[in-house]
Tab-separated table of C-alpha atoms and ligand atoms in Angstrom:
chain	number	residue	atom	x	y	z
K	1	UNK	CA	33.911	-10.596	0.089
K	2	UNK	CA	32.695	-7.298	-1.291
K	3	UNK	CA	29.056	-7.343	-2.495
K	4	UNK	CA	28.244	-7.382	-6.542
K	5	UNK	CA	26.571	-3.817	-7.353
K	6	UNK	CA	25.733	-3.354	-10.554
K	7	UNK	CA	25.592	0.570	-12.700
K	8	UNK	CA	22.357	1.401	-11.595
K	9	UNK	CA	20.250	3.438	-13.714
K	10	UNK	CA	16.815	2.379	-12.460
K	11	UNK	CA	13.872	5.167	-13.130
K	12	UNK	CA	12.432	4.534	-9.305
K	13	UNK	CA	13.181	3.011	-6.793
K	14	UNK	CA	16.552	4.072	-8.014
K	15	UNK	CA	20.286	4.154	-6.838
K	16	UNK	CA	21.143	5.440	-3.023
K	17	UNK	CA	24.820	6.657	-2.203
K	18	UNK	CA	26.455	3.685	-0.997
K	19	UNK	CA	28.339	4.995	1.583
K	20	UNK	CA	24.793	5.748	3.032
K	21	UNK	CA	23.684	2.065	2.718
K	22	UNK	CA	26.814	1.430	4.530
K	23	UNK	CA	26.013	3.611	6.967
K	24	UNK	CA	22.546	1.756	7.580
K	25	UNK	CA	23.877	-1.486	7.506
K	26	UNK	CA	26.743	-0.230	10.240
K	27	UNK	CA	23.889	0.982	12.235
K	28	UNK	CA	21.284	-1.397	11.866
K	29	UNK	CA	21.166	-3.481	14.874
K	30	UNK	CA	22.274	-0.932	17.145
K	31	UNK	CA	20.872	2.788	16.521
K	32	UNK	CA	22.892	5.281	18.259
K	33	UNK	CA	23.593	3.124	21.478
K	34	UNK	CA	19.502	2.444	21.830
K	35	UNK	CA	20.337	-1.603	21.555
K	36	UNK	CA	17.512	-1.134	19.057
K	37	UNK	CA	17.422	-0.711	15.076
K	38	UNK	CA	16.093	2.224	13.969
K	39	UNK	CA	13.182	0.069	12.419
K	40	UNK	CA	12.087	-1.371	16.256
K	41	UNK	CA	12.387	2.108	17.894
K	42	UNK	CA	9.324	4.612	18.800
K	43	UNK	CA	8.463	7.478	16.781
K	44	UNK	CA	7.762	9.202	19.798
K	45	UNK	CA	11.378	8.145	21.192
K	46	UNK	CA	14.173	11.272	21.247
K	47	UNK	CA	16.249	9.108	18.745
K	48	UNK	CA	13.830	9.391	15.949
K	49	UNK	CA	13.010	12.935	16.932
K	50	UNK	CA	16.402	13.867	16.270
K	51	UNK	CA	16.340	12.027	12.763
K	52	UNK	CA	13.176	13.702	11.746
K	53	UNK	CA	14.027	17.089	12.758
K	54	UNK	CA	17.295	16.867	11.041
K	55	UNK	CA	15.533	15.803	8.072
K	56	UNK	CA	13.732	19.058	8.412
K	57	UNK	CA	16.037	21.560	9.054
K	58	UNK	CA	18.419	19.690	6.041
K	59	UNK	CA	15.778	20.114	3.736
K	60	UNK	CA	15.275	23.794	5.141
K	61	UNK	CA	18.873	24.443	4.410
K	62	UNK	CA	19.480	23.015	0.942
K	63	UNK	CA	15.810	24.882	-0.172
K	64	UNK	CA	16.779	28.035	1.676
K	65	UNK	CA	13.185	27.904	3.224
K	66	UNK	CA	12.225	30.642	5.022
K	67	UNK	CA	9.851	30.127	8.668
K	68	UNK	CA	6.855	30.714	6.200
K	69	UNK	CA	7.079	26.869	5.060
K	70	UNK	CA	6.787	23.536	6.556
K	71	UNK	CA	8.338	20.058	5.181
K	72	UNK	CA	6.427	16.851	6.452
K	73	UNK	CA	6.875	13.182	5.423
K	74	UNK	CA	3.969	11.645	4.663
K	75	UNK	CA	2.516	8.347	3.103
K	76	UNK	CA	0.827	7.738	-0.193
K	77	UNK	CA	3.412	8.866	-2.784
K	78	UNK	CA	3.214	11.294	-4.934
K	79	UNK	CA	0.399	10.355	-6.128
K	80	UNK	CA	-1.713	10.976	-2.667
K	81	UNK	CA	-0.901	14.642	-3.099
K	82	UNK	CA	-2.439	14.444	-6.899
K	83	UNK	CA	-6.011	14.706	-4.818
K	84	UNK	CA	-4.731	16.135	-1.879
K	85	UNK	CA	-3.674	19.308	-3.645
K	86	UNK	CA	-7.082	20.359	-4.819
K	87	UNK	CA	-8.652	19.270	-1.658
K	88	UNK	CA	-6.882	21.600	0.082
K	89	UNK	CA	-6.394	24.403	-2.171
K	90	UNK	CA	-9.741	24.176	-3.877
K	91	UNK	CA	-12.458	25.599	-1.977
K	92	UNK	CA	-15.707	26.141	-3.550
K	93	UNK	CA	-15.039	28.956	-6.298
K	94	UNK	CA	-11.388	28.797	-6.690
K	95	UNK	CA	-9.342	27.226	-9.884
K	96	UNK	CA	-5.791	26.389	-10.746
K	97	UNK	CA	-4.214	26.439	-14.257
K	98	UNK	CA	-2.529	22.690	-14.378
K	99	UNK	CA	0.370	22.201	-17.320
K	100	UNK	CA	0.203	18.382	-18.849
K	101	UNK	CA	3.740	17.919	-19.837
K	102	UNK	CA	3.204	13.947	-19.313
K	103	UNK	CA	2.007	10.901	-17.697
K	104	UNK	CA	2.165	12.093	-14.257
K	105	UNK	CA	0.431	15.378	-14.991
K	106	UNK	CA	-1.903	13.874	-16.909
K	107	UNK	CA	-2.595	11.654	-13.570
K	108	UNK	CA	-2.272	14.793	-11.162
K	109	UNK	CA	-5.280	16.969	-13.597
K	110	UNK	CA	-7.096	13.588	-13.619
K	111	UNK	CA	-7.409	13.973	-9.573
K	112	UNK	CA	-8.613	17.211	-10.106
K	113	UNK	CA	-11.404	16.478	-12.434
K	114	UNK	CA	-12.512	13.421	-10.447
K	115	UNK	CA	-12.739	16.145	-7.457
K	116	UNK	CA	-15.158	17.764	-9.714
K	117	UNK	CA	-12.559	20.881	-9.515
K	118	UNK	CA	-13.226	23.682	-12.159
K	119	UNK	CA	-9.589	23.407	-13.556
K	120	UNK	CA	-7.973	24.496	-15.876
K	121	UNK	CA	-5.282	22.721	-18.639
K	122	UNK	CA	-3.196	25.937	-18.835
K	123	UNK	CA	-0.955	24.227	-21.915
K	124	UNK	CA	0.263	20.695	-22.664
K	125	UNK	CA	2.590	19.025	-24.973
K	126	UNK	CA	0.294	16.517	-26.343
K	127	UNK	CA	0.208	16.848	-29.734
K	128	UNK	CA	3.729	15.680	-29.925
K	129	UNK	CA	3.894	13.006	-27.622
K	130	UNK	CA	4.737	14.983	-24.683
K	131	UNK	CA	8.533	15.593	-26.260
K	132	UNK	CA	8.986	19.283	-24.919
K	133	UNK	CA	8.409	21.333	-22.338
K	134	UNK	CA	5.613	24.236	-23.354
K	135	UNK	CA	6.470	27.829	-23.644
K	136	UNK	CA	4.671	31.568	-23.292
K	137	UNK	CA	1.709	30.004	-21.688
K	138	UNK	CA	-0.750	32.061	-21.125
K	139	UNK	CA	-1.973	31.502	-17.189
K	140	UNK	CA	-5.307	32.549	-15.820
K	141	UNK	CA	-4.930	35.503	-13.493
K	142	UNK	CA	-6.381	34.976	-9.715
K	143	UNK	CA	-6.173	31.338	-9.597
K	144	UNK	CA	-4.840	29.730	-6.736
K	145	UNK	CA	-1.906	27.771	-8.065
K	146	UNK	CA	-0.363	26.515	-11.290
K	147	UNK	CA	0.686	23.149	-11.261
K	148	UNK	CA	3.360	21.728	-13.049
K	149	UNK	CA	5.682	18.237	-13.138
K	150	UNK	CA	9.484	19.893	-12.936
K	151	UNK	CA	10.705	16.455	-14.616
K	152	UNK	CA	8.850	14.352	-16.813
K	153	UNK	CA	10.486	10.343	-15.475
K	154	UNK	CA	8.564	8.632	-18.570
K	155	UNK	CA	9.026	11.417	-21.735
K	156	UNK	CA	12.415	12.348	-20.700
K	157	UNK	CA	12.045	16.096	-20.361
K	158	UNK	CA	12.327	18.645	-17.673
K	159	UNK	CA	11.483	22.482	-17.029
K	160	UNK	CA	14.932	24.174	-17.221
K	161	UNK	CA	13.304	27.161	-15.788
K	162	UNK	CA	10.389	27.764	-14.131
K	163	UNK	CA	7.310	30.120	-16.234
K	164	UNK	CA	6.273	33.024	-14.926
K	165	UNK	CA	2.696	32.804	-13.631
K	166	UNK	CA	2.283	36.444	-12.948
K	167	UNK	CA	2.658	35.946	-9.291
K	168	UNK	CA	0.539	32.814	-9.075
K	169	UNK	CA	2.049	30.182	-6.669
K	170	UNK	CA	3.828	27.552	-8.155
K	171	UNK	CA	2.744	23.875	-7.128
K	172	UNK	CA	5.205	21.283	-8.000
K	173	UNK	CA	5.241	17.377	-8.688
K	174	UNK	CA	9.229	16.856	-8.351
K	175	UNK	CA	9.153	13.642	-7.874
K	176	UNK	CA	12.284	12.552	-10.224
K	177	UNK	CA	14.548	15.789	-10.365
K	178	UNK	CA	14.144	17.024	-6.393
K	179	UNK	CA	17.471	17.743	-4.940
K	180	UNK	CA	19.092	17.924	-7.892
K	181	UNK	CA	19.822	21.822	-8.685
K	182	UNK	CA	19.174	24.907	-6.607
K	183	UNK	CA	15.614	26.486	-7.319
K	184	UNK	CA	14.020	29.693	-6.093
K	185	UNK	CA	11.760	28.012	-4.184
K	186	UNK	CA	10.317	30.889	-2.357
K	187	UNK	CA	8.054	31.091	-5.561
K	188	UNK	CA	6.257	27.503	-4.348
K	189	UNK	CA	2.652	27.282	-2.548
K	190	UNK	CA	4.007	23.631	-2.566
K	191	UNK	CA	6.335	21.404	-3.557
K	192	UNK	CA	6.663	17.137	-3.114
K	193	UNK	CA	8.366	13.982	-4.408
K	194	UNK	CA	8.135	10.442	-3.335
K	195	UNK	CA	11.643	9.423	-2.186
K	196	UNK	CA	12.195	6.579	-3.988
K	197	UNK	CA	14.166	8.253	-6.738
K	198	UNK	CA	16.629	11.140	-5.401
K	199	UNK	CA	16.190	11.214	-1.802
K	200	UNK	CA	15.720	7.573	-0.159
K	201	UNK	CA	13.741	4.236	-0.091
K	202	UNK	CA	9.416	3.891	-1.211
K	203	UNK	CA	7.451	5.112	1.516
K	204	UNK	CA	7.445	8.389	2.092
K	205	UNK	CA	6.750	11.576	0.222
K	206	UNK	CA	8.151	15.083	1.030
K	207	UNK	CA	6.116	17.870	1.218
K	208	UNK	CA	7.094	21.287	1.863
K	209	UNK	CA	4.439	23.919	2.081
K	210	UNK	CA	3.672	27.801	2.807
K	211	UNK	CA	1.836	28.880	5.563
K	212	UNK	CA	-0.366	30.711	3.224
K	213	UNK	CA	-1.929	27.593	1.319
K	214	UNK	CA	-2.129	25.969	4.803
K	215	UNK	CA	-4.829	28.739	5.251
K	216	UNK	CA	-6.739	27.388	2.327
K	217	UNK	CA	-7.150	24.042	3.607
K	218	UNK	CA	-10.993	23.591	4.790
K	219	UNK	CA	-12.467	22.058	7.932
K	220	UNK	CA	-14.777	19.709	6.508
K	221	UNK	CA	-12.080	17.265	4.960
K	222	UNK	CA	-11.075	14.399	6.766
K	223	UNK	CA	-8.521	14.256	9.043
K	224	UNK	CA	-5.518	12.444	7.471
K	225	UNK	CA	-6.296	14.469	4.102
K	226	UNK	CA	-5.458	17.698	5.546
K	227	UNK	CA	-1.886	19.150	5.172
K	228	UNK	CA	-2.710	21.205	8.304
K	229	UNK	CA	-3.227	18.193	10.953
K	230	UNK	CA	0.340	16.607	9.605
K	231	UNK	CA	1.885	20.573	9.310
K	232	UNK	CA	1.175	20.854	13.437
K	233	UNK	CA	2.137	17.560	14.509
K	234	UNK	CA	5.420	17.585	12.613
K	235	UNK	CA	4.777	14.477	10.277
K	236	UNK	CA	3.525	12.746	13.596
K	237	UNK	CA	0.011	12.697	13.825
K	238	UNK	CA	0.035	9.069	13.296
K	239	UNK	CA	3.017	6.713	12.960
K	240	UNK	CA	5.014	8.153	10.338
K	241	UNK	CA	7.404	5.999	7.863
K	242	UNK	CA	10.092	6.294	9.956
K	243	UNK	CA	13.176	3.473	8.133
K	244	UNK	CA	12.037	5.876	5.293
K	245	UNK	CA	12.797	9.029	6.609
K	246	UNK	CA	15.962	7.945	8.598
K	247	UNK	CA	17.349	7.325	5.029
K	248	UNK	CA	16.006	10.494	3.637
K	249	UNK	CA	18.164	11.749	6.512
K	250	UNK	CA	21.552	10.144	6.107
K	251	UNK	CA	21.025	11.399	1.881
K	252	UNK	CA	20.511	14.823	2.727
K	253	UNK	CA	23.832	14.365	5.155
K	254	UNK	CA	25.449	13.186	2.045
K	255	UNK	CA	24.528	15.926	-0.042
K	256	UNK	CA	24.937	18.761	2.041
K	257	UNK	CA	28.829	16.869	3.952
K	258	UNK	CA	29.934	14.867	1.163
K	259	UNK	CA	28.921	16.706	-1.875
K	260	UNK	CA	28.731	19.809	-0.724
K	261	UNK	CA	25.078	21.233	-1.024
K	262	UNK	CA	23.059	21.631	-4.426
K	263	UNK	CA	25.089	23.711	-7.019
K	264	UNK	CA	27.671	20.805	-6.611
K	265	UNK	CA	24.891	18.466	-7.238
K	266	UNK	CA	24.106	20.406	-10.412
K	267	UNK	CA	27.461	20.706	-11.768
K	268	UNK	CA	27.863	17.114	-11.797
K	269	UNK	CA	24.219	16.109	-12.640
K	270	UNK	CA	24.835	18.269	-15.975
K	271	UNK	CA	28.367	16.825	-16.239
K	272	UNK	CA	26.777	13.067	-16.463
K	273	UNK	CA	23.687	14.604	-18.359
K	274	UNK	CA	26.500	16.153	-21.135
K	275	UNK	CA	28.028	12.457	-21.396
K	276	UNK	CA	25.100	10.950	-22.304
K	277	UNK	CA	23.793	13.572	-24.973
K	278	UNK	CA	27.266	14.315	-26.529
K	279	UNK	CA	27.223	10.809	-27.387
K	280	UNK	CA	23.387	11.114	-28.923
K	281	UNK	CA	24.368	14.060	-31.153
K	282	UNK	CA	27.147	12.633	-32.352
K	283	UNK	CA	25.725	9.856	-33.363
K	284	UNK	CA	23.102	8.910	-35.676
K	285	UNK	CA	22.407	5.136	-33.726
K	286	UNK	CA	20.968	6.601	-30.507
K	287	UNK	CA	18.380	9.328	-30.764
K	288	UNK	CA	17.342	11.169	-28.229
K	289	UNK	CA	13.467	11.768	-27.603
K	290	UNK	CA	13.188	14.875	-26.450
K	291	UNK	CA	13.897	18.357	-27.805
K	292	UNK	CA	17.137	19.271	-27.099
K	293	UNK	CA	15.750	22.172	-25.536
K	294	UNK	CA	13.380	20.217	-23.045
K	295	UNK	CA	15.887	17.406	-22.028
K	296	UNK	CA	15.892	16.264	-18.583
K	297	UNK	CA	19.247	15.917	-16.370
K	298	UNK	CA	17.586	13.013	-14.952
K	299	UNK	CA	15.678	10.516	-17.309
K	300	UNK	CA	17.744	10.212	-20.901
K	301	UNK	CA	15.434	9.061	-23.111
K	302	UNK	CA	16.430	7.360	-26.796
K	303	UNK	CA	16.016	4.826	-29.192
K	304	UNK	CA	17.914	3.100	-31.663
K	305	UNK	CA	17.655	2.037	-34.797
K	306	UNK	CA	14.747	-0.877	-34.328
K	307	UNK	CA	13.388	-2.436	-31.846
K	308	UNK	CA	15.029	-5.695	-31.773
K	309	UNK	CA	18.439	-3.722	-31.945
K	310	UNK	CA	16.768	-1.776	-28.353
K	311	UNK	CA	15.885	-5.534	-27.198
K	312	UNK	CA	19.506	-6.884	-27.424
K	313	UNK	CA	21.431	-3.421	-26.448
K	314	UNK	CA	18.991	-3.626	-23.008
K	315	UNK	CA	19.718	-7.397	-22.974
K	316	UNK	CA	23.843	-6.896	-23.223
K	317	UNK	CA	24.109	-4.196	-20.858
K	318	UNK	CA	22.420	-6.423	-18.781
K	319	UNK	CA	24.894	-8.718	-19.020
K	320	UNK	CA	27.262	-6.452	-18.971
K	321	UNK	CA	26.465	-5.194	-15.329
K	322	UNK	CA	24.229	-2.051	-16.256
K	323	UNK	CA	20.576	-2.110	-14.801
K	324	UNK	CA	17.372	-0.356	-15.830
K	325	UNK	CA	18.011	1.072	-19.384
K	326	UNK	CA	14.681	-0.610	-20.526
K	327	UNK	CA	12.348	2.838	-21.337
K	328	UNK	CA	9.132	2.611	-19.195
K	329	UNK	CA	6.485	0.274	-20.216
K	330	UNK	CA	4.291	2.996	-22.067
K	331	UNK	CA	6.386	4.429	-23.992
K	332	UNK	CA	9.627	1.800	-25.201
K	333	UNK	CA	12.768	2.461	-26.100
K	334	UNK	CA	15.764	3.337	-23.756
K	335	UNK	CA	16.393	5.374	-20.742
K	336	UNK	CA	19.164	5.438	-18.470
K	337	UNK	CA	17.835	7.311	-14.775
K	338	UNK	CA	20.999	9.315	-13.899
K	339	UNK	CA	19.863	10.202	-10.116
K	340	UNK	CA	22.051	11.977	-7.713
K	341	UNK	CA	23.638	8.862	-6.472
K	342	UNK	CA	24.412	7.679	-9.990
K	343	UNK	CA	28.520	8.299	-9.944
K	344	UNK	CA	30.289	10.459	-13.185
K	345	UNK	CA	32.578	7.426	-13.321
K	346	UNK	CA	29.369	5.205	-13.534
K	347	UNK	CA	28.098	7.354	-16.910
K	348	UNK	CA	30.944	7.275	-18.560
K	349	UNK	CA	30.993	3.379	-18.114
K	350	UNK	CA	27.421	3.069	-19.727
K	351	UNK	CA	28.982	5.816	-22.314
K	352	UNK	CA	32.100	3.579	-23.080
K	353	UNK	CA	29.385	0.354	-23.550
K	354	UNK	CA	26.790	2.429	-25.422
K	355	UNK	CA	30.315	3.043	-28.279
K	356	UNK	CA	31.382	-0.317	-28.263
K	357	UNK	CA	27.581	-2.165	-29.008
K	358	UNK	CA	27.180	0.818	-31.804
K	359	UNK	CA	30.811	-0.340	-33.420
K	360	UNK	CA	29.556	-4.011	-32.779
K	361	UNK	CA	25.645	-2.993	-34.338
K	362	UNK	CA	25.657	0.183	-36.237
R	401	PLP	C1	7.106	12.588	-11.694
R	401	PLP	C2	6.428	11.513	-10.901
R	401	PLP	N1	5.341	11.816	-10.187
R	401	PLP	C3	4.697	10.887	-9.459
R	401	PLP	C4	5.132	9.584	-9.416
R	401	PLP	C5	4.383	8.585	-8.587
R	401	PLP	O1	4.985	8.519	-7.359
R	401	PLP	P1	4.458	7.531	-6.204
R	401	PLP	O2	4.703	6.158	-6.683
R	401	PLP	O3	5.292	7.951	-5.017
R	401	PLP	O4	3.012	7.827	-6.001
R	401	PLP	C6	6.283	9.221	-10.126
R	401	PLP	C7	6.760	7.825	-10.068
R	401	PLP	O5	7.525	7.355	-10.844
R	401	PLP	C8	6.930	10.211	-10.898
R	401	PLP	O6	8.014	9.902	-11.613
């Protein structure tokens, strides 16, 4: 019997392609003719070297990295690299401009401070509940990096393009839009995103990082805090997450083989995106929370009428086979996570439902 999925539209852990959790479960007992699943094997073992490598040079591609950056896989989220950022980058008199554009930023500055770093809150969106993405900021010449939060998972709102920081290098939480459009990346000091939205399982966190800020990082910090020690042992210093990164792996496969590489993934990441907001400003039931000019491809963001009409909309779809369209904790409302492996055909379904309960409630 074929097993029940549901529409996914969880904000994290999220929705994988299933032909890759096919291809796991195919593999699972037996890893490439080892008599071993990937889970039992050595990290030291040429099987997982080949997975990790791949991983690499995948990510190299789809980035168009040049030999000036390295991408490791390491452990403690996205959130590890809130301190490890200005640990590294930070030496005594050096500052960074920081843009709060949301909860996460709000955490990654937080870091910062705690670090007793001079930085500095460059702009924020604040005073209007984080609904937009600030413009014409004015950064602070000479500092090290600017750091900014390309999507916004919780407010609903993402940088269409990147500001100019005068030449500054860009640092950059992507954590819930990564692999989903081409971006000049050769303008990152440093980018990263925990997996567990666009690019695999919890566990891991990618990292991909110029040789330049790898210069910055100081002696004195401990050894598993330094990008450098997991930059020259290729993600290996200790035992790295490996089930993690095999599935990063087989989603980068699927991007670059079965998609067909990132402007694909952006045509139909704004295709699903369109659904969705059509249907918002045509209608007068759902409202969307962010300004239209800030809205993210990834996290749609609305509310309806009242709350107990958001209570039983979240409560039918449920029923109705379509997960995760409760809005994060802190903030209410809606939101329906439309990942990379969320489908076109899968959108329009939740599109379809989102008519029928407004005919039914409006
Ligand atoms: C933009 C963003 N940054 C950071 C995080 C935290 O990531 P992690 O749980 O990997 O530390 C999240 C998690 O939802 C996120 O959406």
């Amino acid at each position: 019997m074929a097993p029940k999925r549901i529409f996914n539209f969880n904000a994290g852990p999220a929705a994988l392609p299933q032909t890759v959790l096919e291809e796991i479960q195919q593999e699972f007992l037996d890893f490439k003719g080892s008599g071993m699943s990937i889970t039992e094997i050595s990290h030291r073992s040429k099987w997982f070297d080949d997975v990790i490598n791949d991983a690499v040079a995948r990510t190299k591609r789809l980035f168009h990295l040049d030999d000036r950056y390295k991408v490791l896989f390491l452990q403690g989220g996205a959130s590890m690299q809130f301190c490890m950022i200005p640990m590294n980058f930070l030496a005594e008199g050096r500052t960074a401009d920081y843009v709060n554009t949301g909860t996460w930023s709000t955490k990654a500055i937080k870091e910062a401070q705690i670090l007793g770093k001079p930085i500095k809150v460059a702009a924020s969106s604040e005073d209007r509940n984080f609904a937009y993405i600030p413009k014409d900021i004015a950064f602070t010449p000479g500092a090290t990096y600017v750091h900014i939060t390309s999507n916004n998972t919780i407010k609903g709102t993402q940088w269409a393009r990147f500001p100019d920081t005068g030449g500054v290098p860009l640092i950059a939480d992507m954590s819930s839009d990564i692999f989903s459009r081409p971006f000049d990346a050769g303008r990152f000091g440093l980018f990263y995103a925990g997996a567990q939205k666009n690019m695999g399982p919890a566990g891991v966190c990618l990292v991909a990082v110029r040789d330049d800020m790898l210069a910055l990082t100081p002696a004195t910090l401990p050894t598993m805090l330094k990008y450098t020690t997991h930059a020259d042992k290729n993600s290996m210093f200790n035992t790295p997450p490996c089930f993690a990164i095999y599935t990063v792996q087989l989603v980068l496969k699927w991007l670059e083989e079965t998609v067909g590489g990132l402007d694909k993934m952006a045509q139909r990441n704004q295709q699903k995106a369109d659904l969705l907001y059509n249907l918002m400003d045509e209608s007068d039931f759902y409202n969307g929370t962010a300004d239209k000019d800030s809205r993210s491809m990834m996290n749609v963001t609305f509310r309806l009428p009242d709350e107990a009409l958001e209570k039983k909309f979240v409560a039918e779809a449920t029923e109705a086979g379509f997960g995760g369209l409760k809005g994060h904790r802190s903030v209410g409302g809606c939101r329906a996570s439309i990942y990379n492996a969320t489908s076109v055909e899968a959108v329009q379904a939740l599109v379809d439902f989102m008519k029928t309960f407004q005919s039914r409630n409006g």
